[in-house]
Amino acid sequence: MELRHLRYFIAVAEELHFSRAAERLNIEQSPLSRTIKQLETELEATLLERTSRGTRLTWAGEVFLEDARRTLLCIDQAKANVKAAATGFRGTLRIALSDGIARSRLTPLLALCREEEPDVEIRLFEIPLAQHQRGLRHDLYDAGFAFSNDVDDGLIAEVAWKEPLVIAVPKRHPLLAHKYVPLAEVVKHPLVLCHPEFCEGCSRQLESLLASIDSPITVAERVSTHDLMLTLVAAGYGIGFSSAARIESSHHTDIIIRPLAGHSHVMTTYLLRPDTEPSDQLNNFMQRVARIGL
């Protein structure tokens, strides 16, 4: 088995179409089909089924896809580790990011790491929450940030920092009559919310907040990024939720920030890590997270 076999299989598994996968790989379809057949022969398992309706993964194929991705990621990390060592780094921390973690805290944290431990490379990976947790369990990442503390066995979720929740409102909106806006008033208007598939932790926290109001809500749109949420809010599609620092850093001049009434409305960022004794490098990193979170 060669690494190209894994890359070929991943392409077909993601495209579920041999012709598109061949085009993506810049090869002919025939050698791609032969390679997949050779791989299945070596593994003694059917990975892909072709039917009149198209191509689909078998259960064995789904299992192998996760392992193939992890194998290639390990190879890429090994290459990056060698490159880092050759340029003078004495260690590496692999930090996963999910749910679109705000730059307002991440930037000073990374700056502090460079200042206090410049020989430790910080490598960042932006990934979905489910992949984030799998990576922590399989030693692909050392720690990570997410908006969710609902973690698998063998993992720990600790509060990194909390930020007051505010609403993003377009100019000349009726809610601007309030200095502090009651949540009951917010839900009377259409909302632009994060999509649970792309921002799982953020979506969970907002759903919990909205469930506290015994009132139906209207969702104008569900978005995959914070920037798209702000764009739709500025265009008048609805009201969005975020933190003041995150909105201000986006420099949307057509959006006004209003705090929510009450003192319990916050967005919590969690530090996720394996439930094991942290290395000295990770322990130092966690102490810096605590300082930034104050």
Short mmCIF file of C-alpha atoms in Angstrom, two decimals:
data_model
loop_
_atom_site.label_atom_id
_atom_site.label_comp_id
_atom_site.label_asym_id
_atom_site.label_seq_id
_atom_site.Cartn_x
_atom_site.Cartn_y
_atom_site.Cartn_z
CA MET A 1 0.00 0.00 0.00
CA GLU A 2 1.31 3.44 -0.96
CA LEU A 3 0.30 6.89 0.23
CA ARG A 4 -1.11 7.66 -3.20
CA HIS A 5 -3.54 4.77 -2.73
CA LEU A 6 -4.90 6.54 0.35
CA ARG A 7 -5.14 9.87 -1.47
CA TYR A 8 -6.95 8.26 -4.39
CA PHE A 9 -9.40 6.51 -2.08
CA ILE A 10 -10.09 9.70 -0.08
CA ALA A 11 -10.82 11.62 -3.29
CA VAL A 12 -13.34 9.01 -4.48
CA ALA A 13 -14.88 8.71 -1.00
CA GLU A 14 -15.38 12.48 -0.78
CA GLU A 15 -16.62 12.95 -4.34
CA LEU A 16 -18.60 9.67 -4.52
CA HIS A 17 -17.99 9.90 -8.24
CA PHE A 18 -15.02 8.33 -10.03
CA SER A 19 -14.95 10.83 -12.89
CA ARG A 20 -14.96 13.87 -10.58
CA ALA A 21 -12.35 12.26 -8.33
CA ALA A 22 -10.09 11.56 -11.33
CA GLU A 23 -10.44 15.17 -12.45
CA ARG A 24 -9.63 16.37 -8.94
CA LEU A 25 -6.52 14.16 -8.88
CA ASN A 26 -5.57 15.15 -12.44
CA ILE A 27 -5.39 11.53 -13.60
CA GLU A 28 -7.40 9.31 -15.94
CA GLN A 29 -10.39 7.43 -14.57
CA SER A 30 -9.09 3.97 -15.57
CA PRO A 31 -5.93 3.99 -13.39
CA LEU A 32 -7.99 5.42 -10.55
CA SER A 33 -10.47 2.53 -10.78
CA ARG A 34 -7.60 0.00 -10.95
CA THR A 35 -5.96 1.53 -7.87
CA ILE A 36 -9.17 1.32 -5.83
CA LYS A 37 -9.62 -2.30 -6.92
CA GLN A 38 -6.03 -3.11 -5.89
CA LEU A 39 -6.62 -1.46 -2.54
CA GLU A 40 -9.78 -3.48 -1.95
CA THR A 41 -7.93 -6.68 -2.89
CA GLU A 42 -5.13 -5.92 -0.45
CA LEU A 43 -7.55 -5.07 2.35
CA GLU A 44 -9.83 -8.00 1.47
CA ALA A 45 -12.87 -5.75 1.78
CA THR A 46 -15.24 -3.84 -0.48
CA LEU A 47 -14.80 -0.13 0.21
CA LEU A 48 -17.07 1.34 -2.47
CA GLU A 49 -20.23 0.08 -4.10
CA ARG A 50 -21.23 1.23 -7.58
CA THR A 51 -24.92 1.05 -8.38
CA SER A 52 -27.21 2.56 -11.00
CA ARG A 53 -27.82 5.38 -8.53
CA GLY A 54 -24.13 6.18 -8.14
CA THR A 55 -21.23 5.34 -5.83
CA ARG A 56 -21.50 4.92 -2.06
CA LEU A 57 -19.21 3.94 0.79
CA THR A 58 -19.66 0.61 2.49
CA TRP A 59 -19.35 0.44 6.27
CA ALA A 60 -15.80 -0.89 5.80
CA GLY A 61 -15.15 2.08 3.50
CA GLU A 62 -16.37 4.55 6.11
CA VAL A 63 -14.07 3.03 8.72
CA PHE A 64 -11.11 3.05 6.34
CA LEU A 65 -11.80 6.65 5.29
CA GLU A 66 -11.29 7.91 8.85
CA ASP A 67 -8.09 5.91 9.23
CA ALA A 68 -6.80 7.04 5.82
CA ARG A 69 -7.37 10.69 6.68
CA ARG A 70 -5.67 10.25 10.05
CA THR A 71 -2.70 8.51 8.41
CA LEU A 72 -2.14 11.31 5.90
CA LEU A 73 -2.54 13.91 8.64
CA CYS A 74 0.12 12.11 10.70
CA ILE A 75 2.45 12.14 7.68
CA ASP A 76 1.82 15.87 7.13
CA GLN A 77 2.45 16.56 10.82
CA ALA A 78 5.68 14.56 10.71
CA LYS A 79 6.88 16.66 7.77
CA ALA A 80 5.90 19.85 9.57
CA ASN A 81 7.69 18.70 12.75
CA VAL A 82 10.91 18.09 10.84
CA LYS A 83 10.64 21.46 9.14
CA ALA A 84 10.00 23.16 12.48
CA ALA A 85 12.98 21.40 14.09
CA ALA A 86 15.21 22.38 11.18
CA THR A 87 14.28 26.05 11.64
CA GLY A 88 15.05 26.08 15.37
CA PHE A 89 11.83 25.09 17.16
CA ARG A 90 12.27 22.74 20.15
CA GLY A 91 8.66 21.66 20.48
CA THR A 92 5.21 21.87 18.94
CA LEU A 93 1.69 22.31 20.24
CA ARG A 94 -1.11 21.28 17.91
CA ILE A 95 -4.19 23.37 18.71
CA ALA A 96 -7.57 22.66 17.11
CA LEU A 97 -10.14 25.42 16.61
CA SER A 98 -13.87 24.83 16.16
CA ASP A 99 -16.97 27.02 15.91
CA GLY A 100 -15.09 30.09 14.63
CA ILE A 101 -13.28 31.07 17.84
CA ALA A 102 -12.87 34.86 18.12
CA ARG A 103 -9.59 36.54 17.23
CA SER A 104 -10.00 38.99 20.13
CA ARG A 105 -8.69 36.38 22.61
CA LEU A 106 -6.68 34.17 20.27
CA THR A 107 -4.40 36.94 18.99
CA PRO A 108 -3.07 38.05 22.41
CA LEU A 109 -2.77 34.40 23.49
CA LEU A 110 -0.58 33.51 20.51
CA ALA A 111 1.47 36.68 20.97
CA LEU A 112 2.07 35.75 24.62
CA CYS A 113 3.16 32.24 23.59
CA ARG A 114 5.68 33.66 21.10
CA GLU A 115 7.00 36.07 23.72
CA GLU A 116 7.40 33.60 26.58
CA GLU A 117 8.22 30.36 24.75
CA PRO A 118 9.48 31.33 21.28
CA ASP A 119 11.08 27.93 20.66
CA VAL A 120 7.69 26.16 20.83
CA GLU A 121 5.76 26.21 17.57
CA ILE A 122 1.99 26.67 17.80
CA ARG A 123 0.24 24.91 14.94
CA LEU A 124 -3.48 25.69 14.40
CA PHE A 125 -6.14 23.50 12.76
CA GLU A 126 -9.63 24.81 11.95
CA ILE A 127 -11.95 21.78 11.97
CA PRO A 128 -15.54 20.75 12.84
CA LEU A 129 -16.23 19.83 16.46
CA ALA A 130 -16.69 16.09 15.80
CA GLN A 131 -13.36 15.88 13.98
CA HIS A 132 -11.84 17.99 16.76
CA GLN A 133 -12.78 15.44 19.42
CA ARG A 134 -11.67 12.46 17.32
CA GLY A 135 -8.32 14.15 16.79
CA LEU A 136 -7.84 14.72 20.51
CA ARG A 137 -8.62 11.06 21.23
CA HIS A 138 -6.20 9.84 18.56
CA ASP A 139 -3.33 12.18 19.52
CA LEU A 140 -3.61 14.33 16.39
CA TYR A 141 -4.05 17.48 18.50
CA ASP A 142 -2.78 18.42 21.96
CA ALA A 143 -5.69 20.69 22.87
CA GLY A 144 -8.33 22.85 21.26
CA PHE A 145 -10.91 25.59 21.64
CA ALA A 146 -14.64 25.22 21.07
CA PHE A 147 -17.96 26.59 22.28
CA SER A 148 -19.04 23.17 23.58
CA ASN A 149 -18.23 21.31 26.80
CA ASP A 150 -20.15 18.20 25.71
CA VAL A 151 -17.10 16.00 25.20
CA ASP A 152 -16.47 12.28 24.76
CA ASP A 153 -15.07 9.99 27.43
CA GLY A 154 -11.35 10.51 27.87
CA LEU A 155 -11.54 14.25 27.21
CA ILE A 156 -11.78 17.28 29.51
CA ALA A 157 -13.52 20.59 28.76
CA GLU A 158 -12.47 23.54 30.94
CA VAL A 159 -13.74 27.11 30.73
CA ALA A 160 -11.18 29.22 28.87
CA TRP A 161 -13.07 32.53 28.96
CA LYS A 162 -16.55 34.01 28.96
CA GLU A 163 -17.75 37.02 27.00
CA PRO A 164 -21.04 38.90 27.40
CA LEU A 165 -23.46 38.10 24.62
CA VAL A 166 -24.61 41.05 22.54
CA ILE A 167 -26.90 41.40 19.56
CA ALA A 168 -25.98 42.71 16.13
CA VAL A 169 -28.67 45.06 14.83
CA PRO A 170 -28.90 46.88 11.48
CA LYS A 171 -29.05 50.66 11.51
CA ARG A 172 -32.45 52.30 12.09
CA HIS A 173 -33.92 49.17 13.67
CA PRO A 174 -36.71 49.45 16.31
CA LEU A 175 -34.63 47.51 18.89
CA LEU A 176 -32.17 50.42 19.01
CA ALA A 177 -34.70 52.21 21.19
CA HIS A 178 -33.43 49.96 24.02
CA LYS A 179 -30.09 50.62 25.71
CA TYR A 180 -30.20 47.04 27.02
CA VAL A 181 -32.43 44.79 24.96
CA PRO A 182 -34.61 42.16 26.68
CA LEU A 183 -34.28 38.76 25.04
CA ALA A 184 -38.07 38.57 24.85
CA GLU A 185 -37.99 41.59 22.53
CA VAL A 186 -35.19 40.17 20.38
CA VAL A 187 -37.09 36.97 19.55
CA LYS A 188 -40.00 39.01 18.17
CA HIS A 189 -37.79 39.69 15.14
CA PRO A 190 -36.27 37.29 12.56
CA LEU A 191 -32.91 35.84 13.63
CA VAL A 192 -29.74 34.98 11.72
CA LEU A 193 -28.28 31.98 13.56
CA CYS A 194 -25.19 29.80 13.14
CA HIS A 195 -25.71 26.49 11.40
CA PRO A 196 -25.34 23.51 13.78
CA GLU A 197 -23.44 21.50 11.17
CA PHE A 198 -20.67 24.10 10.89
CA CYS A 199 -20.80 25.81 14.32
CA GLU A 200 -22.04 23.03 16.56
CA GLY A 201 -20.96 24.40 19.92
CA CYS A 202 -22.11 27.95 19.21
CA SER A 203 -25.45 26.65 17.98
CA ARG A 204 -25.94 24.61 21.16
CA GLN A 205 -25.32 27.60 23.41
CA LEU A 206 -27.70 29.83 21.45
CA GLU A 207 -30.39 27.14 21.34
CA SER A 208 -30.16 26.79 25.11
CA LEU A 209 -30.51 30.55 25.48
CA LEU A 210 -33.50 30.79 23.13
CA ALA A 211 -35.18 27.82 24.80
CA SER A 212 -35.33 29.89 28.00
CA ILE A 213 -37.87 32.16 26.32
CA ASP A 214 -41.36 30.69 26.06
CA SER A 215 -41.98 32.21 22.67
CA PRO A 216 -41.73 30.98 19.07
CA ILE A 217 -38.82 32.28 17.02
CA THR A 218 -38.39 32.99 13.34
CA VAL A 219 -35.07 31.97 11.79
CA ALA A 220 -34.38 34.07 8.70
CA GLU A 221 -31.19 32.19 7.83
CA ARG A 222 -28.64 29.75 9.25
CA VAL A 223 -25.06 30.57 8.32
CA SER A 224 -21.70 28.80 8.42
CA THR A 225 -19.53 31.83 9.29
CA HIS A 226 -19.63 34.83 11.57
CA ASP A 227 -18.86 37.19 8.69
CA LEU A 228 -21.85 35.96 6.70
CA MET A 229 -24.09 36.46 9.74
CA LEU A 230 -22.95 40.07 10.02
CA THR A 231 -23.42 40.61 6.29
CA LEU A 232 -27.01 39.40 6.44
CA VAL A 233 -27.71 41.46 9.55
CA ALA A 234 -26.32 44.57 7.86
CA ALA A 235 -28.56 43.85 4.87
CA GLY A 236 -31.61 43.75 7.12
CA TYR A 237 -32.31 40.01 7.10
CA GLY A 238 -32.53 39.71 10.88
CA ILE A 239 -30.80 40.01 14.26
CA GLY A 240 -27.58 38.16 15.11
CA PHE A 241 -25.81 37.11 18.33
CA SER A 242 -22.11 37.49 19.09
CA SER A 243 -19.65 39.21 21.42
CA ALA A 244 -18.84 42.92 21.24
CA ALA A 245 -15.12 42.36 20.56
CA ARG A 246 -15.83 39.94 17.75
CA ILE A 247 -18.26 42.28 16.00
CA GLU A 248 -16.05 45.34 16.45
CA SER A 249 -13.06 43.51 14.94
CA SER A 250 -15.11 42.84 11.80
CA HIS A 251 -15.49 46.59 11.09
CA HIS A 252 -19.08 46.43 9.83
CA THR A 253 -20.15 50.08 9.77
CA ASP A 254 -23.80 49.20 9.04
CA ILE A 255 -24.23 47.27 12.29
CA ILE A 256 -24.98 48.55 15.79
CA ILE A 257 -24.20 46.55 18.94
CA ARG A 258 -26.65 46.36 21.80
CA PRO A 259 -26.09 44.38 25.05
CA LEU A 260 -28.80 42.03 26.25
CA ALA A 261 -30.69 42.96 29.40
CA GLY A 262 -29.68 40.88 32.43
CA HIS A 263 -26.31 39.60 33.62
CA SER A 264 -26.38 35.90 32.75
CA HIS A 265 -26.18 36.03 28.96
CA VAL A 266 -22.65 34.99 28.02
CA MET A 267 -20.89 32.98 25.32
CA THR A 268 -18.43 30.52 26.87
CA THR A 269 -15.29 29.27 25.14
CA TYR A 270 -13.89 25.96 26.38
CA LEU A 271 -10.40 24.48 26.25
CA LEU A 272 -10.66 20.83 25.26
CA ARG A 273 -7.85 18.36 25.95
CA PRO A 274 -7.22 14.67 26.68
CA ASP A 275 -7.85 13.56 30.25
CA THR A 276 -4.17 12.80 30.85
CA GLU A 277 -1.27 14.52 32.57
CA PRO A 278 -0.41 17.50 30.31
CA SER A 279 3.13 17.99 29.04
CA ASP A 280 5.15 20.93 30.37
CA GLN A 281 4.52 22.79 27.11
CA LEU A 282 0.76 22.22 27.27
CA ASN A 283 0.69 23.13 30.95
CA ASN A 284 2.42 26.44 30.18
CA PHE A 285 -0.07 27.03 27.37
CA MET A 286 -3.00 26.37 29.72
CA GLN A 287 -1.62 28.87 32.24
CA ARG A 288 -1.47 31.51 29.51
CA VAL A 289 -5.06 30.71 28.53
CA ALA A 290 -6.07 31.34 32.15
CA ARG A 291 -4.25 34.71 32.12
CA ILE A 292 -5.89 35.76 28.86
CA GLY A 293 -9.28 34.68 30.15
CA LEU A 294 -9.19 36.97 33.19
#
